[in-house]
PDB file of C-alpha atoms in Angstrom:
ATOM      1  CA  MET A   8      41.612  29.946 -12.964  1.00  0.00           C
ATOM      2  CA  ASP A   9      43.120  27.183 -10.915  1.00  0.00           C
ATOM      3  CA  ASP A  10      42.020  23.634 -11.773  1.00  0.00           C
ATOM      4  CA  PHE A  11      40.639  22.921  -8.292  1.00  0.00           C
ATOM      5  CA  VAL A  12      38.421  26.006  -8.417  1.00  0.00           C
ATOM      6  CA  LEU A  13      37.196  24.997 -11.881  1.00  0.00           C
ATOM      7  CA  ALA A  14      36.427  21.498 -10.594  1.00  0.00           C
ATOM      8  CA  ARG A  15      34.444  22.929  -7.666  1.00  0.00           C
ATOM      9  CA  VAL A  16      32.536  25.302  -9.986  1.00  0.00           C
ATOM     10  CA  LEU A  17      31.639  22.414 -12.312  1.00  0.00           C
ATOM     11  CA  HIS A  18      30.704  20.264  -9.309  1.00  0.00           C
ATOM     12  CA  VAL A  19      28.309  22.846  -7.876  1.00  0.00           C
ATOM     13  CA  LEU A  20      26.767  23.678 -11.272  1.00  0.00           C
ATOM     14  CA  GLY A  21      26.249  19.983 -11.958  1.00  0.00           C
ATOM     15  CA  ILE A  22      24.526  19.513  -8.597  1.00  0.00           C
ATOM     16  CA  VAL A  23      22.291  22.538  -9.167  1.00  0.00           C
ATOM     17  CA  LEU A  24      21.146  21.142 -12.543  1.00  0.00           C
ATOM     18  CA  TRP A  25      20.792  17.573 -11.289  1.00  0.00           C
ATOM     19  CA  ILE A  26      19.121  18.013  -7.880  1.00  0.00           C
ATOM     20  CA  GLY A  27      17.202  21.099  -9.032  1.00  0.00           C
ATOM     21  CA  GLY A  28      15.755  18.919 -11.781  1.00  0.00           C
ATOM     22  CA  VAL A  29      14.790  16.265  -9.251  1.00  0.00           C
ATOM     23  CA  ALA A  30      13.016  18.944  -7.191  1.00  0.00           C
ATOM     24  CA  MET A  31      11.130  20.211 -10.252  1.00  0.00           C
ATOM     25  CA  VAL A  32      10.017  16.690 -11.184  1.00  0.00           C
ATOM     26  CA  THR A  33       9.010  15.959  -7.578  1.00  0.00           C
ATOM     27  CA  PHE A  34       7.086  19.137  -6.812  1.00  0.00           C
ATOM     28  CA  VAL A  35       5.804  20.263 -10.225  1.00  0.00           C
ATOM     29  CA  LEU A  36       5.699  17.545 -12.869  1.00  0.00           C
ATOM     30  CA  LEU A  37       4.512  14.500 -10.914  1.00  0.00           C
ATOM     31  CA  PRO A  38       1.647  16.255  -9.073  1.00  0.00           C
ATOM     32  CA  THR A  39       0.483  17.711 -12.419  1.00  0.00           C
ATOM     33  CA  LEU A  40       0.554  14.293 -14.070  1.00  0.00           C
ATOM     34  CA  ALA A  41      -1.333  12.732 -11.155  1.00  0.00           C
ATOM     35  CA  ARG A  42      -4.205  15.186 -11.780  1.00  0.00           C
ATOM     36  CA  MET A  43      -4.476  14.528 -15.514  1.00  0.00           C
ATOM     37  CA  GLN A  44      -7.718  12.981 -16.771  1.00  0.00           C
ATOM     38  CA  SER A  45      -6.020  10.037 -18.478  1.00  0.00           C
ATOM     39  CA  ALA A  46      -3.396   8.247 -16.421  1.00  0.00           C
ATOM     40  CA  THR A  47      -2.261   6.419 -19.574  1.00  0.00           C
ATOM     41  CA  ASP A  48      -1.687   9.729 -21.404  1.00  0.00           C
ATOM     42  CA  ALA A  49       0.082  11.084 -18.328  1.00  0.00           C
ATOM     43  CA  MET A  50       2.417   8.079 -18.271  1.00  0.00           C
ATOM     44  CA  ALA A  51       3.128   8.462 -21.988  1.00  0.00           C
ATOM     45  CA  PHE A  52       4.016  12.136 -21.406  1.00  0.00           C
ATOM     46  CA  PHE A  53       6.143  11.224 -18.372  1.00  0.00           C
ATOM     47  CA  SER A  54       8.043   8.635 -20.419  1.00  0.00           C
ATOM     48  CA  ARG A  55       8.862  11.220 -23.120  1.00  0.00           C
ATOM     49  CA  PHE A  56       9.819  13.820 -20.512  1.00  0.00           C
ATOM     50  CA  ARG A  57      11.947  11.346 -18.567  1.00  0.00           C
ATOM     51  CA  GLN A  58      13.872  10.426 -21.702  1.00  0.00           C
ATOM     52  CA  ARG A  59      14.893  14.064 -22.298  1.00  0.00           C
ATOM     53  CA  PHE A  60      15.523  14.787 -18.627  1.00  0.00           C
ATOM     54  CA  ALA A  61      17.601  11.615 -18.253  1.00  0.00           C
ATOM     55  CA  ALA A  62      20.041  12.925 -20.867  1.00  0.00           C
ATOM     56  CA  GLN A  63      20.564  16.148 -18.886  1.00  0.00           C
ATOM     57  CA  ALA A  64      20.761  14.217 -15.605  1.00  0.00           C
ATOM     58  CA  ARG A  65      23.321  11.787 -17.053  1.00  0.00           C
ATOM     59  CA  PHE A  66      25.503  14.686 -18.192  1.00  0.00           C
ATOM     60  CA  SER A  67      25.156  16.418 -14.801  1.00  0.00           C
ATOM     61  CA  THR A  68      25.925  13.302 -12.762  1.00  0.00           C
ATOM     62  CA  LEU A  69      28.918  12.560 -14.969  1.00  0.00           C
ATOM     63  CA  ILE A  70      30.297  16.079 -14.368  1.00  0.00           C
ATOM     64  CA  VAL A  71      29.558  15.815 -10.631  1.00  0.00           C
ATOM     65  CA  GLY A  72      31.270  12.435 -10.346  1.00  0.00           C
ATOM     66  CA  LEU A  73      34.362  13.394 -12.332  1.00  0.00           C
ATOM     67  CA  SER A  74      34.800  16.738 -10.586  1.00  0.00           C
ATOM     68  CA  GLY A  75      34.131  15.252  -7.135  1.00  0.00           C
ATOM     69  CA  PHE A  76      36.655  12.461  -7.510  1.00  0.00           C
ATOM     70  CA  TYR A  77      39.142  14.916  -9.024  1.00  0.00           C
ATOM     71  CA  MET A  78      38.828  17.222  -5.999  1.00  0.00           C
ATOM     72  CA  VAL A  79      39.337  14.305  -3.588  1.00  0.00           C
ATOM     73  CA  TYR A  80      42.393  13.265  -5.620  1.00  0.00           C
ATOM     74  CA  ILE A  81      43.911  16.790  -5.718  1.00  0.00           C
ATOM     75  CA  LEU A  82      43.347  17.274  -1.971  1.00  0.00           C
ATOM     76  CA  ASP A  83      44.491  13.695  -1.277  1.00  0.00           C
ATOM     77  CA  ALA A  84      41.409  13.523   0.940  1.00  0.00           C
ATOM     78  CA  TRP A  85      40.837   9.763   0.670  1.00  0.00           C
ATOM     79  CA  GLN A  86      41.344   9.370   4.443  1.00  0.00           C
ATOM     80  CA  ARG A  87      38.161  11.363   5.012  1.00  0.00           C
ATOM     81  CA  PHE A  88      36.203   8.322   3.878  1.00  0.00           C
ATOM     82  CA  MET A  89      37.509   6.571   6.991  1.00  0.00           C
ATOM     83  CA  GLN A  90      36.228   9.311   9.329  1.00  0.00           C
ATOM     84  CA  TRP A  91      32.528   9.601  10.188  1.00  0.00           C
ATOM     85  CA  GLN A  92      32.802  13.352  10.819  1.00  0.00           C
ATOM     86  CA  TYR A  93      32.890  13.611   7.018  1.00  0.00           C
ATOM     87  CA  TRP A  94      29.613  11.675   6.691  1.00  0.00           C
ATOM     88  CA  TRP A  95      28.472  13.970   3.894  1.00  0.00           C
ATOM     89  CA  MET A  96      31.288  12.729   1.645  1.00  0.00           C
ATOM     90  CA  HIS A  97      30.048   9.168   2.124  1.00  0.00           C
ATOM     91  CA  MET A  98      26.512  10.307   1.332  1.00  0.00           C
ATOM     92  CA  MET A  99      27.628  12.212  -1.774  1.00  0.00           C
ATOM     93  CA  VAL A 100      29.222   9.066  -3.169  1.00  0.00           C
ATOM     94  CA  ALA A 101      26.247   6.881  -2.179  1.00  0.00           C
ATOM     95  CA  ILE A 102      23.698   9.240  -3.767  1.00  0.00           C
ATOM     96  CA  TRP A 103      25.869   9.656  -6.850  1.00  0.00           C
ATOM     97  CA  LEU A 104      26.159   5.861  -7.183  1.00  0.00           C
ATOM     98  CA  LEU A 105      22.415   5.377  -6.706  1.00  0.00           C
ATOM     99  CA  PHE A 106      21.470   7.966  -9.323  1.00  0.00           C
ATOM    100  CA  SER A 107      24.190   6.754 -11.695  1.00  0.00           C
ATOM    101  CA  VAL A 108      22.893   3.187 -11.562  1.00  0.00           C
ATOM    102  CA  MET A 109      19.356   4.465 -12.120  1.00  0.00           C
ATOM    103  CA  LEU A 110      20.358   6.727 -15.022  1.00  0.00           C
ATOM    104  CA  PHE A 111      22.983   4.609 -16.767  1.00  0.00           C
ATOM    105  CA  VAL A 112      21.660   1.084 -16.103  1.00  0.00           C
ATOM    106  CA  MET A 113      18.030   0.893 -14.971  1.00  0.00           C
ATOM    107  CA  GLU A 114      16.517   3.685 -17.093  1.00  0.00           C
ATOM    108  CA  PRO A 115      18.032   2.512 -20.422  1.00  0.00           C
ATOM    109  CA  ARG A 116      17.074  -1.086 -19.623  1.00  0.00           C
ATOM    110  CA  GLY A 117      13.505  -0.013 -18.849  1.00  0.00           C
ATOM    111  CA  ARG A 118      13.349   2.043 -22.032  1.00  0.00           C
ATOM    112  CA  ARG A 119      14.481  -0.924 -24.132  1.00  0.00           C
ATOM    113  CA  ARG A 120      11.899  -3.117 -22.433  1.00  0.00           C
ATOM    114  CA  GLN A 121       9.238  -0.439 -22.913  1.00  0.00           C
ATOM    115  CA  GLY A 122      10.106  -0.199 -26.611  1.00  0.00           C
ATOM    116  CA  THR A 123       9.065  -3.809 -27.102  1.00  0.00           C
ATOM    117  CA  ALA A 124       5.967  -3.678 -24.877  1.00  0.00           C
ATOM    118  CA  PRO A 125       2.754  -1.707 -25.336  1.00  0.00           C
ATOM    119  CA  VAL A 126       2.028   1.306 -23.099  1.00  0.00           C
ATOM    120  CA  GLN A 127       0.884   0.116 -19.681  1.00  0.00           C
ATOM    121  CA  GLN A 128      -2.895   0.068 -19.354  1.00  0.00           C
ATOM    122  CA  ASP A 129      -2.929  -0.339 -15.555  1.00  0.00           C
ATOM    123  CA  VAL A 130      -1.526   3.143 -14.846  1.00  0.00           C
ATOM    124  CA  THR A 131      -3.419   4.970 -12.099  1.00  0.00           C
ATOM    125  CA  PRO A 132      -2.989   8.293 -10.292  1.00  0.00           C
ATOM    126  CA  GLU A 133      -1.500   6.213  -7.455  1.00  0.00           C
ATOM    127  CA  THR A 134       1.302   5.256  -9.853  1.00  0.00           C
ATOM    128  CA  PHE A 135       2.410   8.898  -9.910  1.00  0.00           C
ATOM    129  CA  ALA A 136       1.993   9.242  -6.141  1.00  0.00           C
ATOM    130  CA  ARG A 137       4.288   6.225  -5.678  1.00  0.00           C
ATOM    131  CA  ILE A 138       6.851   7.665  -8.117  1.00  0.00           C
ATOM    132  CA  GLN A 139       6.598  11.019  -6.333  1.00  0.00           C
ATOM    133  CA  ARG A 140       7.241   9.427  -2.918  1.00  0.00           C
ATOM    134  CA  LYS A 141      10.402   7.783  -4.286  1.00  0.00           C
ATOM    135  CA  HIS A 142      11.567  11.079  -5.797  1.00  0.00           C
ATOM    136  CA  LEU A 143      10.790  12.909  -2.542  1.00  0.00           C
ATOM    137  CA  PHE A 144      12.842  10.420  -0.529  1.00  0.00           C
ATOM    138  CA  LEU A 145      15.816  10.816  -2.887  1.00  0.00           C
ATOM    139  CA  LEU A 146      15.410  14.605  -2.902  1.00  0.00           C
ATOM    140  CA  ILE A 147      15.361  14.802   0.910  1.00  0.00           C
ATOM    141  CA  LEU A 148      18.496  12.649   1.144  1.00  0.00           C
ATOM    142  CA  SER A 149      20.154  14.839  -1.482  1.00  0.00           C
ATOM    143  CA  LEU A 150      19.236  18.091   0.282  1.00  0.00           C
ATOM    144  CA  ILE A 151      20.470  16.802   3.649  1.00  0.00           C
ATOM    145  CA  THR A 152      23.718  15.808   1.954  1.00  0.00           C
ATOM    146  CA  ILE A 153      24.085  19.187   0.263  1.00  0.00           C
ATOM    147  CA  ALA A 154      23.472  20.975   3.585  1.00  0.00           C
ATOM    148  CA  GLY A 155      26.015  18.721   5.301  1.00  0.00           C
ATOM    149  CA  ALA A 156      28.576  19.259   2.535  1.00  0.00           C
ATOM    150  CA  VAL A 157      28.249  23.039   2.659  1.00  0.00           C
ATOM    151  CA  ALA A 158      28.448  23.089   6.453  1.00  0.00           C
ATOM    152  CA  GLY A 159      31.246  20.523   6.599  1.00  0.00           C
ATOM    153  CA  SER A 160      33.358  22.177   3.921  1.00  0.00           C
ATOM    154  CA  HIS A 161      33.218  25.366   5.986  1.00  0.00           C
ATOM    155  CA  GLY A 162      34.395  23.658   9.157  1.00  0.00           C
ATOM    156  CA  TRP A 163      31.117  22.670  10.802  1.00  0.00           C
ATOM    157  CA  LEU A 164      32.048  19.044  11.471  1.00  0.00           C
ATOM    158  CA  ILE A 165      30.683  16.418  13.802  1.00  0.00           C
ATOM    159  CA  ALA A 166      33.120  15.981  16.678  1.00  0.00           C
ATOM    160  CA  GLY A 167      35.019  12.716  16.952  1.00  0.00           C
ATOM    161  CA  SER A 168      36.968  10.309  14.748  1.00  0.00           C
TER     162      SER A 168
END
């Protein structure tokens, strides 16, 4: 198997695990937690779940980033970042950077801070609705980017540049 094909396979599998996980959290986990009797218990469960999911998401985003940059390098496609018809490549990097900062910087920092502080007592069902809205926004951006990447990589480009 050629190394470019392997990189693309790893890239797509990583995205399926990563963004599929975001969809599951957005549409299944968060609405379930919002309906739990005790918002404090729901937040405690969410914190434990997030810790395990973050490990899988970190691995997936690492694979996606490495394979994505490798494919750009092999194709010598750096000039595409100067052309707006390849907007989806810009979005892939932006979304990858956003999630990477969240997973590798913000989440561990929050976990360390949470380890020294007691469980929040002011957790409400609205807390989960707010978290769900943020996840939904990121999921929609990710799905638009995936659709653009699939279309663009098969020649359906925006005219110009």
